[in-house]
Structures are given as C-alpha cells and as structure tokens.
Coordinates of C-alpha atoms in Angstrom, one line a residue:
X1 CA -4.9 19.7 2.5
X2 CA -7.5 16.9 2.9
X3 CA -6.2 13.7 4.6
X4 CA -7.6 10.4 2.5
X5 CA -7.6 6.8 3.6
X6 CA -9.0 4.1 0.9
X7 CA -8.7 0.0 -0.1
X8 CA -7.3 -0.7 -3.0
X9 CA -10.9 -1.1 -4.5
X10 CA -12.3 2.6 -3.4
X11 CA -9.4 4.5 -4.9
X12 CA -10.5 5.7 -8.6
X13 CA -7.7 5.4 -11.8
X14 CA -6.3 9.0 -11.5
X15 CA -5.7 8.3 -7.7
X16 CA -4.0 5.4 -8.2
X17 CA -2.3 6.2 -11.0
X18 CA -0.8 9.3 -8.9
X19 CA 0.2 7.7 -5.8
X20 CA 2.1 5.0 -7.8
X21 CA 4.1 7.9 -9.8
X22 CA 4.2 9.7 -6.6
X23 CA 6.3 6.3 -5.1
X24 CA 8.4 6.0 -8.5
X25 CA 9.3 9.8 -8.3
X26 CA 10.7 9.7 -4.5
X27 CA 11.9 5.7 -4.0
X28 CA 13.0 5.1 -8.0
X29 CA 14.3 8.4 -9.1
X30 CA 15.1 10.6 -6.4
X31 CA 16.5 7.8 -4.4
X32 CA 17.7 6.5 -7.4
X33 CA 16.8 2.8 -6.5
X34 CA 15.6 0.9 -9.5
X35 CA 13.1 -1.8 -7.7
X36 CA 10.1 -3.3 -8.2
X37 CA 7.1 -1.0 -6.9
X38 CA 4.3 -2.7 -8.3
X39 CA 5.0 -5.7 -6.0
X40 CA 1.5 -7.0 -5.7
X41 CA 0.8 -5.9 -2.5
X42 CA -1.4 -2.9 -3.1
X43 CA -4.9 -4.2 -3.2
X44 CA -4.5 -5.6 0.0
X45 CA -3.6 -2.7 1.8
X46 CA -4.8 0.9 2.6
X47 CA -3.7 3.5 1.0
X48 CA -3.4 6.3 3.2
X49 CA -2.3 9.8 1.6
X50 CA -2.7 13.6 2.2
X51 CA -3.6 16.0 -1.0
X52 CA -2.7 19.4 -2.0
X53 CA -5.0 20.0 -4.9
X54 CA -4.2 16.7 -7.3
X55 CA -0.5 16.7 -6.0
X56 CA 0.3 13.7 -3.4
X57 CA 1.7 15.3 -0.4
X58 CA 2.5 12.5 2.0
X59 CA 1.5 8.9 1.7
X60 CA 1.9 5.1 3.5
X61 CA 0.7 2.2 2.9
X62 CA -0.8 -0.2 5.5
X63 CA -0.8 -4.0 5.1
X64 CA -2.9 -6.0 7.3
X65 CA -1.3 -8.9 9.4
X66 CA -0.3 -11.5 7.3
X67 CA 0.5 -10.0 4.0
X68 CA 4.0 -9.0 4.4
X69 CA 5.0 -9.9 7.9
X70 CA 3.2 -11.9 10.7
X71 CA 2.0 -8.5 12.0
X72 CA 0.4 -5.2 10.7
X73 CA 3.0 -3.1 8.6
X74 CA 3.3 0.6 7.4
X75 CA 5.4 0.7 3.9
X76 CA 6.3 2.7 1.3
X77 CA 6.3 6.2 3.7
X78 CA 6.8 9.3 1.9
X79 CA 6.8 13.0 1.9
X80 CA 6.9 15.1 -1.8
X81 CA 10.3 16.6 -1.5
X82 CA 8.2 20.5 -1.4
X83 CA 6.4 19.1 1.5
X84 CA 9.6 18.2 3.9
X85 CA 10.3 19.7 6.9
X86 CA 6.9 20.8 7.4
X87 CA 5.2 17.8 10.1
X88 CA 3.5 15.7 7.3
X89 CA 5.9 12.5 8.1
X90 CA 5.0 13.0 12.0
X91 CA 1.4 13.6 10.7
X92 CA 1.1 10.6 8.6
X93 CA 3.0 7.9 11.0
X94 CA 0.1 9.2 13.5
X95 CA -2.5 8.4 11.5
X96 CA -1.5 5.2 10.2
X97 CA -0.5 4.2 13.4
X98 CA -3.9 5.1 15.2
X99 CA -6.1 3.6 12.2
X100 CA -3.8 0.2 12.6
X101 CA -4.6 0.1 16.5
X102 CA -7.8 1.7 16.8
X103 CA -9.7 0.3 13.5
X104 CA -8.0 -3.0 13.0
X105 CA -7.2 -3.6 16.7
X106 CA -3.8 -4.7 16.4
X107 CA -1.2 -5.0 19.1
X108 CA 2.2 -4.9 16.7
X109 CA 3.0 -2.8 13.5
X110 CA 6.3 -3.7 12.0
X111 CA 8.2 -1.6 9.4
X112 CA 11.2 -2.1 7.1
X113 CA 12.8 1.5 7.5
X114 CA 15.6 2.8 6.0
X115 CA 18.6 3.4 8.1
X116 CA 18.7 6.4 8.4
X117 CA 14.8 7.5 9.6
X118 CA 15.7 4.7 12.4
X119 CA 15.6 7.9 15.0
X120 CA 11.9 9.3 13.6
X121 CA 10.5 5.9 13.7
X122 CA 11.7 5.5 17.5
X123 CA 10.2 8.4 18.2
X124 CA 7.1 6.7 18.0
X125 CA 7.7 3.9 20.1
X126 CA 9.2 1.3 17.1
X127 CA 12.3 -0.6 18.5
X128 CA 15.0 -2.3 16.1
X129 CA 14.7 -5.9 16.0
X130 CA 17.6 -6.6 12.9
X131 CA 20.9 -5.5 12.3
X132 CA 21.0 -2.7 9.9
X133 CA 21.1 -4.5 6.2
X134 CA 21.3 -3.4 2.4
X135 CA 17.1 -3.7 0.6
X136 CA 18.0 -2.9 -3.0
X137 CA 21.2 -1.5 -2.4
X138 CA 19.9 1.2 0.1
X139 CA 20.6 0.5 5.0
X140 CA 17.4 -0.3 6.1
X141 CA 16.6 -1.8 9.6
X142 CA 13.4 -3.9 10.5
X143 CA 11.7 -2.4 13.6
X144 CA 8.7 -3.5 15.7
X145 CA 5.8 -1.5 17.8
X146 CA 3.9 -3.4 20.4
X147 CA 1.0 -1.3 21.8
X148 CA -1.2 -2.8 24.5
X149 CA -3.1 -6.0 24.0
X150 CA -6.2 -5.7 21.8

C-alpha cells in the first residue's frame, strides 16, 4: 500500500481519472446520491490517497483556507468498500490532518460530515458547530478542529 499526496497539477490522467471514479462509485452509486462531484474545487486542493496496486483504497481531499470555508477543510473522505474496517479512515484523517497543521500551518480544519461519522470525526478532536441538516438529501453536520496557534 503506498500512501500518495499530490496538487491537482502533479497528479497524471489515469490518477485523476481513478480517484474521480473512485468518488462517483462510493458518494454517487453506492450512496446513491446523484450530486455534482466535479464541483471545481479540485485543482485547488491536495489530493491525498492510498493505493493498492492501481485500485484507490482510501482518499480526501484537502482545500486550503479560503476555498470552501474561511478555514482549511478535509472533503470528499472515503474508504473502497473492500478496504472498511481495516484502520484506513483513522489512517487517512491522520495524515490529512498532520499535513494541514504541520505543512500549511493552520490552526482550524473544518469538515462537512455526514451524520452519521459525527462520532469518528470527534474522535479526532472536531466539535459540531451546526445542527444536523440534509446536503443532497443525505444528515450531515458541519464540525470544526482548532489545534494550537500557528
């Protein structure tokens, strides 16, 4: 399993192309949410993603402050349903989580979870800041994690 992180502008066609049908396979048709993925908010972010062979195993992408929300954000988190249950989520929300406060020294990462992962995102420190509300028909809950001043 090789852990990856890449802009928009270092990640080659085939990678690209996989991590967006990675997104559509779990948030479009297993989740069964017809939205719209390619939102434009890719090439501003990292893309950060662990690989079994060419298969995407887990995957988030990280917006910088000021492209979604006033702060840092993690989106579009995901594990390949073969993968669950195995410590990639836990793996993945550490890593984007350290690159976000070590590399771009920022104090707050916010997150638009769904509902239900409300639990596993407190786990790392992220406190509700919303009541729970309906994102394409599916609970989510905005959350917040202040670290220490940077």
């Amino acid at each position: 399993m090789d852990w990856i992180r890449k802009s928009f502008g270092e990640l080659d066609a085939k990678e690209l192309y996989t991590i967006i049908k990675t997104r559509v396979d779990v948030f479009v048709v297993e989740q069964r949410c017809p939205y719209h993925e390619l939102d434009g908010h890719d090439d501003s972010a990292d893309h950060l993603f662990c690989k079994d062979g060419e298969k995407i195993v887990a995957y988030a992408r990280l917006l910088p402050k000021g492209t979604v929300y006033e702060q840092a954000s993690i989106g579009r988190v995901l594990v390949h349903k073969q993968y669950r249950r195995q410590g990639y989520a836990r793996e993945l929300l550490e890593r984007a989580i350290s690159h976000i406060t070590d590399q771009w020294q920022e104090a707050a990462i916010k997150i638009q979870g769904q509902e239900y992962l409300r639990h596993f995102y407190a786990s790392f420190g992220f406190n509700e800041i919303s009541d729970v509300y309906l994102d394409d028909g599916i609970p989510h809950v905005d959350m917040l994690l202040t670290t220490l001043p940077k």
